[in-house]
XYZ file of C-alpha atoms in Angstrom:
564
model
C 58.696 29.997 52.251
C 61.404 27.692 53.379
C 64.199 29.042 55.992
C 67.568 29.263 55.296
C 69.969 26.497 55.654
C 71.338 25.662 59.402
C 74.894 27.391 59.555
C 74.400 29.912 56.949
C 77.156 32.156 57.154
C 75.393 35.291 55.485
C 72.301 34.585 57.907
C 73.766 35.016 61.361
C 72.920 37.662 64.346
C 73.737 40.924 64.470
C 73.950 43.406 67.486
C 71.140 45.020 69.259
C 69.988 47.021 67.881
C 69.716 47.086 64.337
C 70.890 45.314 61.708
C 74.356 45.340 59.876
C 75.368 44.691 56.878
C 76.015 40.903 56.279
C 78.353 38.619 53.667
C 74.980 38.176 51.654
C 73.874 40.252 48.825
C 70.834 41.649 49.960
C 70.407 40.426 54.196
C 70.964 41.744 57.112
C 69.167 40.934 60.286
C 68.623 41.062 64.031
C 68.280 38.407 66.463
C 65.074 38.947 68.745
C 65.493 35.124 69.844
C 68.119 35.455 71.866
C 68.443 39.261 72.467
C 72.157 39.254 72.272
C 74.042 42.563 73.266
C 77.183 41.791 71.432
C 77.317 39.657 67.893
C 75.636 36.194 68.576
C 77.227 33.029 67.122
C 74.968 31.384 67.039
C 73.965 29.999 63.520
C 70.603 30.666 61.986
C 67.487 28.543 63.613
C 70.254 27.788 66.546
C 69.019 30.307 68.795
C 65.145 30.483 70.155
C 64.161 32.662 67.324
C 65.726 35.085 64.769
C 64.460 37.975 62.438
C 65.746 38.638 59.413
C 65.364 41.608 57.733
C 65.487 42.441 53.678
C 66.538 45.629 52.192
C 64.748 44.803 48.924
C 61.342 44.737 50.846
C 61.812 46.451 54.130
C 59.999 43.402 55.360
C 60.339 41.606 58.880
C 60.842 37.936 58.565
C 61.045 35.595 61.660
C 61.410 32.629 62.364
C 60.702 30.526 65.582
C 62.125 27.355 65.618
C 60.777 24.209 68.038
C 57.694 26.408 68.388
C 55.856 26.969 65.227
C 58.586 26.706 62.382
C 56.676 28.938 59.908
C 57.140 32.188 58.363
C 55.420 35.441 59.886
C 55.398 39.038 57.675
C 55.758 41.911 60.248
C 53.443 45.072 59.710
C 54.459 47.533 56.422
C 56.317 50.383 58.241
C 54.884 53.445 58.311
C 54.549 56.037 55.325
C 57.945 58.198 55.102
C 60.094 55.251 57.210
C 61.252 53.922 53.912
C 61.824 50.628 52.520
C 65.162 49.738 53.120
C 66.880 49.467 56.802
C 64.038 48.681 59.377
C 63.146 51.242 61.083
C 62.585 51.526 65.080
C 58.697 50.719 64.757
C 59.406 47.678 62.701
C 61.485 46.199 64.859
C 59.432 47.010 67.803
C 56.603 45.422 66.187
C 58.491 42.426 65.244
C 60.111 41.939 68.696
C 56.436 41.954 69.902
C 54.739 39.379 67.253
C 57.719 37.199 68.298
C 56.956 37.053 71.804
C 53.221 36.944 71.443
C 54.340 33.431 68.832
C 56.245 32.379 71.806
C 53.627 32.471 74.170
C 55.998 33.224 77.445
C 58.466 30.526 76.150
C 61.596 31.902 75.103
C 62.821 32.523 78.726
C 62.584 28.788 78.813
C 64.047 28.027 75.404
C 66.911 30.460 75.916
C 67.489 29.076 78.988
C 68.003 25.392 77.545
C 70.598 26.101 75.140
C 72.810 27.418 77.966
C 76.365 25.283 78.033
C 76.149 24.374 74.390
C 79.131 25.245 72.114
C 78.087 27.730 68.985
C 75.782 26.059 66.511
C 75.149 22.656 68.662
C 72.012 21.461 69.864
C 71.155 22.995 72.987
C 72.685 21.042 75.998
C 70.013 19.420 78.370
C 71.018 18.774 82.420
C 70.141 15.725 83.964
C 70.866 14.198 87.383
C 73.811 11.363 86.568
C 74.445 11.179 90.349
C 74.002 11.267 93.540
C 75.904 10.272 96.293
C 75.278 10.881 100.305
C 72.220 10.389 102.185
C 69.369 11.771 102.953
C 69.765 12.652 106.676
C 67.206 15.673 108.203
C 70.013 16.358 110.636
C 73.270 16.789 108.704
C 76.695 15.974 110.886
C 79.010 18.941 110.616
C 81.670 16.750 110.116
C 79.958 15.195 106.777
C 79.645 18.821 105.236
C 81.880 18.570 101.770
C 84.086 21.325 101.795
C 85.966 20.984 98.433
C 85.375 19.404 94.761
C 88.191 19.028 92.095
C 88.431 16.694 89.045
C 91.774 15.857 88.008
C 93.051 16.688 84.718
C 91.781 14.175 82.853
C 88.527 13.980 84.125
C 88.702 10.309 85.133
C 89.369 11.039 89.134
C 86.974 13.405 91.131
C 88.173 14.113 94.887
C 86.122 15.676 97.419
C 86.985 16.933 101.300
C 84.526 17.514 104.213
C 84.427 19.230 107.380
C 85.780 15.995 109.117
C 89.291 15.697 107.370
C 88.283 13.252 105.400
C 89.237 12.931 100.895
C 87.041 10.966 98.684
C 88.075 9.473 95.705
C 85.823 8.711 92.823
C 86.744 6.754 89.752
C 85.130 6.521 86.731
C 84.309 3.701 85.734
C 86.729 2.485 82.566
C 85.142 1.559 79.044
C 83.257 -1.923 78.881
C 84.610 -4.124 76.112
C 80.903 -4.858 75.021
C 80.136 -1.332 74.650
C 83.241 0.292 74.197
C 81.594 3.873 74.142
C 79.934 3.488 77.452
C 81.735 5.138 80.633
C 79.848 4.509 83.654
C 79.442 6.557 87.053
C 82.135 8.006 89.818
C 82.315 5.162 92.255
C 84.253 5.473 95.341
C 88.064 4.463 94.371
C 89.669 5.775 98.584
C 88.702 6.738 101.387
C 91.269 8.262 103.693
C 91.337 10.730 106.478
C 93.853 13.087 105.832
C 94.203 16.137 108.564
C 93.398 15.822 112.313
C 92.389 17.927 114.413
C 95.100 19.765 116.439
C 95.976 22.173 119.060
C 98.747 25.362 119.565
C 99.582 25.057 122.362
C 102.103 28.437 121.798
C 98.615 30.602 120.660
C 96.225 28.668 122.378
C 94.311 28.321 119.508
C 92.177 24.687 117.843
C 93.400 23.993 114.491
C 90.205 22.703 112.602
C 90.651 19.386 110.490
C 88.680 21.107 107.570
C 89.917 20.302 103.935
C 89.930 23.725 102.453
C 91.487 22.697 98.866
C 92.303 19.752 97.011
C 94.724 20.309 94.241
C 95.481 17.456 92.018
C 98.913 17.471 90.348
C 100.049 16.170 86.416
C 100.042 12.761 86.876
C 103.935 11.622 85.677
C 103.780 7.596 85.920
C 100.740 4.737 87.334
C 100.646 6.707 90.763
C 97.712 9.852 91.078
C 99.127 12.959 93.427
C 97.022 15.106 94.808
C 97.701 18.023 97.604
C 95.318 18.783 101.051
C 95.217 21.215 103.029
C 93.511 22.511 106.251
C 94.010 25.691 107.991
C 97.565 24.969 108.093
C 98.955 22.085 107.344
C 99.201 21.197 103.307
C 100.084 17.714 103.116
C 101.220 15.350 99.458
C 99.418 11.646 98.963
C 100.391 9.523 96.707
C 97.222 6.759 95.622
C 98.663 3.677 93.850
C 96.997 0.879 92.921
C 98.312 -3.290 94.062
C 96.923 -6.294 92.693
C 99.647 -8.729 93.211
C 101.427 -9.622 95.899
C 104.898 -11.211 96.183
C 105.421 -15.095 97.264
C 108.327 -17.196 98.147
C 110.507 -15.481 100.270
C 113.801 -17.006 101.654
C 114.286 -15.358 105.176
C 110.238 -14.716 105.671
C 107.803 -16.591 106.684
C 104.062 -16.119 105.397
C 103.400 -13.096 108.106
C 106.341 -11.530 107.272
C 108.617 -12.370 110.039
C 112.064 -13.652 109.972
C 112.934 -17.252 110.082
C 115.662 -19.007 111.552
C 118.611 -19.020 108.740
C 118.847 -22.626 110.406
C 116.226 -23.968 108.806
C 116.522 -22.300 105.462
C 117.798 -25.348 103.468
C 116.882 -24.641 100.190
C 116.602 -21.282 98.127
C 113.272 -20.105 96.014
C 112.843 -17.577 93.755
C 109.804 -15.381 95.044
C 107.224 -14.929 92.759
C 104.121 -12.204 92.185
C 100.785 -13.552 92.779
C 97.131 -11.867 91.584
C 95.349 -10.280 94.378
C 92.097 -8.438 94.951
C 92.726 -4.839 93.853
C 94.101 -2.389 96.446
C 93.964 1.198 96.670
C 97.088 2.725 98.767
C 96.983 5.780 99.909
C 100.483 7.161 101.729
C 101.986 10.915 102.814
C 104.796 11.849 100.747
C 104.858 14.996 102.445
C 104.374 16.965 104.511
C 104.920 20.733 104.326
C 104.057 22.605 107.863
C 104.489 25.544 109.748
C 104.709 27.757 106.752
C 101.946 30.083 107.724
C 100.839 32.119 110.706
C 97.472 32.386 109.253
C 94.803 30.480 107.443
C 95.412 29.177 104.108
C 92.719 30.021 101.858
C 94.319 28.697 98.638
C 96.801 26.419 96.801
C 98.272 26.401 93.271
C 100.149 23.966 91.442
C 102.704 25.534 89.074
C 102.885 24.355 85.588
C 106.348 23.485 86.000
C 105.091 20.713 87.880
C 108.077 21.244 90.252
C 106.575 23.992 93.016
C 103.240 25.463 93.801
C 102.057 28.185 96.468
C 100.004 28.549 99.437
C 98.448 31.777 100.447
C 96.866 32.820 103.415
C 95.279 35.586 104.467
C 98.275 37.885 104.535
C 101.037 35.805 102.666
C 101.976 33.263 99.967
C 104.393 30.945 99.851
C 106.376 29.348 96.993
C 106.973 25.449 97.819
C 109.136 23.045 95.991
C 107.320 19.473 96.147
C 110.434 17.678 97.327
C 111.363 19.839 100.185
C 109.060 20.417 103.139
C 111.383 22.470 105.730
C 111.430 25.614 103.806
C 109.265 27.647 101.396
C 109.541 31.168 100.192
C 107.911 34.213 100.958
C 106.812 35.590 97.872
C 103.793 38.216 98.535
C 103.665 39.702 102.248
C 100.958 42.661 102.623
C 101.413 42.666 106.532
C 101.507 46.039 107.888
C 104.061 46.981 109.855
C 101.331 48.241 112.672
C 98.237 45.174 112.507
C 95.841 49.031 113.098
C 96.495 49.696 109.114
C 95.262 46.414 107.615
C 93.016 47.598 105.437
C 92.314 44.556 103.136
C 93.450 40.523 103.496
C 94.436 38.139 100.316
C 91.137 36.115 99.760
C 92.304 33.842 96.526
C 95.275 32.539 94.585
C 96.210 30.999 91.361
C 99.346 30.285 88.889
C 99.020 30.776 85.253
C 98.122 27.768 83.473
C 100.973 27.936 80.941
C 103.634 30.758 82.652
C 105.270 29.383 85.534
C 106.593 33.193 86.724
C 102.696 34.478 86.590
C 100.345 34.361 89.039
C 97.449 36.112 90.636
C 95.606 37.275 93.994
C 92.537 38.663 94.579
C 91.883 40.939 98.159
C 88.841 41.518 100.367
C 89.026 45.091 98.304
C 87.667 43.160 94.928
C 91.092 44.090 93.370
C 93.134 41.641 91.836
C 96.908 41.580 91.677
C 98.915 39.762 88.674
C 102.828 39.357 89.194
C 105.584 38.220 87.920
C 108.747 36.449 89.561
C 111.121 37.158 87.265
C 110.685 41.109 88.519
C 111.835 40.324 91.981
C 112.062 37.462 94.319
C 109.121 39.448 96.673
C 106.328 40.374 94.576
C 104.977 42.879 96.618
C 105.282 45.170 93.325
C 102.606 43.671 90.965
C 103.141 43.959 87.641
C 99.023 44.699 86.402
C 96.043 45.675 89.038
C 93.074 44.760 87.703
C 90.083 47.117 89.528
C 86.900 48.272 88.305
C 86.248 51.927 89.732
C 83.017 51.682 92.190
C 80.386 53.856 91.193
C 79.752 56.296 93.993
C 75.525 56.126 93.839
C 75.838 52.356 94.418
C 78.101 53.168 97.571
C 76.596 51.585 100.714
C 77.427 50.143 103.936
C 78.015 46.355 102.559
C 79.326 47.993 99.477
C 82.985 46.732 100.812
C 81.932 43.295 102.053
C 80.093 42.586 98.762
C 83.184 43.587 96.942
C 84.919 41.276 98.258
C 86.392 38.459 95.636
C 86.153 34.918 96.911
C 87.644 33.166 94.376
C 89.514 34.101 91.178
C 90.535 31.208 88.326
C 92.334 31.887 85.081
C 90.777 30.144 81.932
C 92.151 27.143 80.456
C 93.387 29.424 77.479
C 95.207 31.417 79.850
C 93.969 34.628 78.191
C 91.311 35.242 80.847
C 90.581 35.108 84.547
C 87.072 34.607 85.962
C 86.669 36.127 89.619
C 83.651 35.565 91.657
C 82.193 38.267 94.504
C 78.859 37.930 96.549
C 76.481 38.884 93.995
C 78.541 38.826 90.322
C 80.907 36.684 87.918
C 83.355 38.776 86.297
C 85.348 37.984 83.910
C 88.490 39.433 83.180
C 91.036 39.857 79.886
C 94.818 39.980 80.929
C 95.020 42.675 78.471
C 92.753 45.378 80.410
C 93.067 46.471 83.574
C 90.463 49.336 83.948
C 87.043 46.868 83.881
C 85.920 43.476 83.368
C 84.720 42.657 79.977
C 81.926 40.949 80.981
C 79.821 41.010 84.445
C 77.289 38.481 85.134
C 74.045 39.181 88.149
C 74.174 35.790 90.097
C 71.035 37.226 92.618
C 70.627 40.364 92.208
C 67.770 40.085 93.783
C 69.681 39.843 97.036
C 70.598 43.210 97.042
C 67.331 44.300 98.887
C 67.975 41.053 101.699
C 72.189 42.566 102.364
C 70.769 43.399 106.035
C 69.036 40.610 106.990
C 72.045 38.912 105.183
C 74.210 40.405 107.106
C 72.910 39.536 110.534
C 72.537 36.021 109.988
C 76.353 36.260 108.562
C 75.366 34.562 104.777
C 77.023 37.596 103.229
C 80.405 36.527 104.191
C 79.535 33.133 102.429
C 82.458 32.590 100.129
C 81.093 31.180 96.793
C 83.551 29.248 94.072
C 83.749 29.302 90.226
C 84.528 27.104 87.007
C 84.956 27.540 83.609
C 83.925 24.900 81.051
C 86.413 22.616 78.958
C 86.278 25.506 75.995
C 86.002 28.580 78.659
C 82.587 29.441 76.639
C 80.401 28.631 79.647
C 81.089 29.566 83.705
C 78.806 28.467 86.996
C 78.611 29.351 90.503
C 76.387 28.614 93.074
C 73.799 30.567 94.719
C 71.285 29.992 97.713
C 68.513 27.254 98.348
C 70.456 24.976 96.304
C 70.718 26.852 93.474
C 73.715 27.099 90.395
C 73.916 29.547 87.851
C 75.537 29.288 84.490
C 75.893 31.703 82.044
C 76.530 31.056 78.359
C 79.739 33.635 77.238
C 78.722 33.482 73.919
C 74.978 33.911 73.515
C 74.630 35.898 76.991
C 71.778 33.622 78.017
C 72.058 32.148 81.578
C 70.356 29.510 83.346
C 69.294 28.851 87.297
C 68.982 24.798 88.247
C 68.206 23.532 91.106
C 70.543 20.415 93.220
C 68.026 18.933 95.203
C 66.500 15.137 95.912
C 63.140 16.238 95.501
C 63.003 18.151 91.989
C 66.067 16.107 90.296
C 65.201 12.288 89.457
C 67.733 10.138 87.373
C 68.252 11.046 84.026
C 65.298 13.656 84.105
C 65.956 16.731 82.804
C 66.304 19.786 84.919
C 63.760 22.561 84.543
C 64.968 25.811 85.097
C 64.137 27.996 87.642
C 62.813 31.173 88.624
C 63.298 33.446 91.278
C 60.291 36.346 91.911
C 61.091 39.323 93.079
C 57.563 40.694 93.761
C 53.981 40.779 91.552
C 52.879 38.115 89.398
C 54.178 34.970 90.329
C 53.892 32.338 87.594
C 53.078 28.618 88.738
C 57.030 26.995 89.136
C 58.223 30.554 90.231
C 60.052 30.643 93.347
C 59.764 34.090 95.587
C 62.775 35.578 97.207
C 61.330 35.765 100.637
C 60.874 31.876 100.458
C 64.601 31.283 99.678
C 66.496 28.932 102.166
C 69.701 30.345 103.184
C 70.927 27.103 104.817
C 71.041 25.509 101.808
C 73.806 27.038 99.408
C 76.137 25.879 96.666
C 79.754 26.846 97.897
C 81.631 24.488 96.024
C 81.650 23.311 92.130
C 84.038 21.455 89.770
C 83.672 20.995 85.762
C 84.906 18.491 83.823
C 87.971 19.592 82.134
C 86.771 18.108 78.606
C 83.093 16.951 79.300
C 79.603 18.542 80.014
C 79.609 16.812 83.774
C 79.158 18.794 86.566
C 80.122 17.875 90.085
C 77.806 20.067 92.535
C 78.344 19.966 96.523
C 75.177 20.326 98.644
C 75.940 19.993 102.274
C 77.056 16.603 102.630
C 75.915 15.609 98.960
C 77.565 15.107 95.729
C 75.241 15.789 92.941
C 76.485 14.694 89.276
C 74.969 16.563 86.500
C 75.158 15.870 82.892
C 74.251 16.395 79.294
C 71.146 14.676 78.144
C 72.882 13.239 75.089
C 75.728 11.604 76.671
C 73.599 10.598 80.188
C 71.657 8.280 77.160
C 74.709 6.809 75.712
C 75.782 6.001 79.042
């Protein structure tokens, strides 16, 4: 018997459990490949396996595709089931055959087609990249702090603990192969913050990049914004490859001649040069906040953005640095009734009036500017109740939402606490729509966590170019990503020893206790000094930028890592 056709609409998953009915005439089926707990878009043969069922026979049809690709007949049901729906032993019988065919590998195959868009070949991770060195004893100063493409993808800027941006260009198109793209080099280097003293509080300002935020790029120059603990400062990086010649009143070095000797006139003329990157302050906006900034956001009028710390945000226009406005102020009037500090901000990618912050409380906070000029009013709180078995005493610091990003769509906001991804629809308030275990397994380690200070670790987010797939990072080098559509996720591993160039990443395991299986990895072997804080995705493209300590790891799909 031959399967159906790829992309048949009338042969496509349906909840868990049971079937329902279908476009065809006589189908309807239910996915055991891929499990799905909501309706899987995956077309048929997409997913690691699928079973069909037909009302005519009451028969249990699967196939498993890369495995066997054959046909298997489940068991008859049992007298008085009937013949039409299947019933609850069927489909347990089926779901078993189907692993047993497997053999153990559908974690693995489900696992592979994480990050691929509905009814594409599965997307396979490879190292692209890697820059930094391999140094046993890592400088504190070298630790990367921050990752951000720009919006087109081509520019990739990273800060460390030193003060210090990174630029990396990619590589433009070769006329011999004008398909091939070729890796990040370095573009600029420049140090942008120093470290500083207040003299008034007696306190050290660290040089520490916290974000990089690149802005719309308007003519040949790239702007991006920096900014440490509380200084945000505006670069613009311009490119020079000719250089003027012929001056009247200067000499070669510059300097002035005598008007004397000037006895003829010349009209100067540009010259070809070797290529130079200039990097120079537009501006620089300072003492706008008493605390840390933890966040900034351009607006998508491309005209202001905001700066929150962890108390306050500020509105900025770009061209004027003496001022900013006070826009969100939770301060109590007595410092004794804090209960809960702003941990994340972000505008609206298309609504210039909306934005949103997240709080140490896990609640997040969308307002609107057009309701007042101080949004201390929100205009939606978006909270999920806690449930009062799970209550503990990290229950609050767990809670706690480290970073919070609105989807490229605008529709959604993805929000990131110590051990979950949630994601978020504008349009409901009471829960998240979906919730995502990054380690759960962690849950049993909060104390020991706790005294060696890792559960404060503040952990970042991304969406893909399509919002259909999200990552964080996780502990001994580990990222997650979890597929939106088919539910599947994925654990890899950023590491010099288990990534070589262009291989593909196997996926990993984490053990909680029992059997172990060979490439398994056991939770009391996990290396807390080694954790993925920081991630950027490509705003178009299935490339990853990963930040390991004080490496930059480069991951990307198989199928374009080939063609590059």
């Amino acid at each position: 018997m031959q399967p159906p056709p790829p992309g048949s609409a009338a042969l496509r998953c349906s909840p868990v459990p049971g079937p329902i009915p279908l476009p065809g005439p006589d189908s309807t089926h239910t996915c055991w490949g891929c499990f799905a707990a909501s309706p899987c878009p995956v077309p048929w043969g997409g997913c690691a396996g699928a079973t069909a069922f037909s009302r005519s026979s009451g028969r249990s049809l699967f196939w498993a595709p890369q495995v066997s690709l054959r046909w298997r007949q489940a068991p008859p049901a049992p007298p008085g089931e009937g013949g039409g729906a299947p019933s609850a032993w069927q489909r347990e019988q089926s779901k078993e055959q189907f692993r047993a065919s497997l053999g153990g590998r559908a974690t693995h195959m489900s696992q592979k087609q994480v990050g691929c868009p509905p009814g594409e070949d599965a997307v396979d991770w490879c190292l692209y990249q890697l820059n930094g060195t391999a140094q046993f004893e890592v400088s504190e100063a070298d630790i990367i702090s921050t990752v951000e493409f720009n919006h087109t993808g081509e520019l990739l800027a990273t800060g460390d603990k030193g003060g210090r941006v990174v630029i990396f260009q990619r590589e433009p198109e070769s006329k011999n192969e004008p398909y091939n793209q070729g890796e990040y080099n370095v573009y600029s280097t420049f140090q942008s913050h120093e470290p500083e003293f207040d003299y008034l509080k007696s306190l050290e300002i660290e040089e520490k990049i916290n974000k990089i935020k690149w802005l719309p790029q308007q003519n040949a120059a790239h702007s991006l914004l920096s900014t440490n603990d509380k200084t945000i400062k505006l670069w613009k990086v311009t490119e020079r490859d000719k250089r003027p010649e012929g001056y009247n009143l200067k000499d070669e070095e510059g300097k002035l001649k005598d008007l004397s000797t000037v006895t003829s006139l010349q009209v100067p003329v540009l010259k070809p040069m070797d290529l130079m990157v200039e990097v120079t302050p537009r501006r620089i906006f300072a003492n706008g906040h008493t605390y840390h900034v933890n966040s900034i956001s351009v607006n998508s009028d491309c005209e202001t953005y905001m700066s929150a710390d962890d108390l306050r945000i500020n509105l900025w226009h770009l061209a004027i640095t003496d001022r900013s406005f006070n826009i969100v102020d939770i301060k109590p009037a007595n410092m004794e009734d804090l209960t809960e500090v702003i941990t994340a901000s972000e505008f609206h990618p298309h609504h210039c009036n909306l934005f949103v912050y997240s709080s140490s409380k896990g609640s997040l906070r969308l307002c609107d500017m057009r309701a007042s000029a101080l949004c201390d009013k929100h205009s939606k709180l978006f909270e999920e109740p806690e449930d009062p078995s799970n209550r503990s005493f990290f229950s609050e610091i767990i809670s706690s939402v480290s970073d919070v990003k609105f989807s490229h769509s605008g529709r959604y906001m993805l929000t990131r606490d110590y051990l979950t991804v949630k994601v978020w629809d504008l349009n409901m308030e009471t829960k998240p729509i979906e919730t995502y275990q990054v380690h759960d397994y962690l849950r049993s380690k909060l104390c020991s966590l706790y005294e060696n200070d890792c559960i404060f670790d503040k952990f970042e987010c991304a969406w893909n170019g399509s919002d259909s797939v999200i990552m964080t990072g996780a502990y001994n080098n580990f990222f997650r990503m979890f597929d939106r559509n088919t539910k599947r996720d994925v654990t890899l591993e950023a590491s010099r020893e288990s990534s070589k160039p262009r291989a593909i990443l196997k996926p990993r395991r984490v053990c909680v206790g029992g059997k172990r299986r060979k490439d398994d990895i056991s939770v009391d072997s996990l290396d807390f000094t080694k954790k993925i804080l920081h991630t950027a995705w490509h705003p178009t493209e299935n490339i990853i930028a990963i930040a390991a300590t004080n490496n930059l790891y480069i991951f990307q799909d198989k199928v374009n890592s080939e063609m590059h």
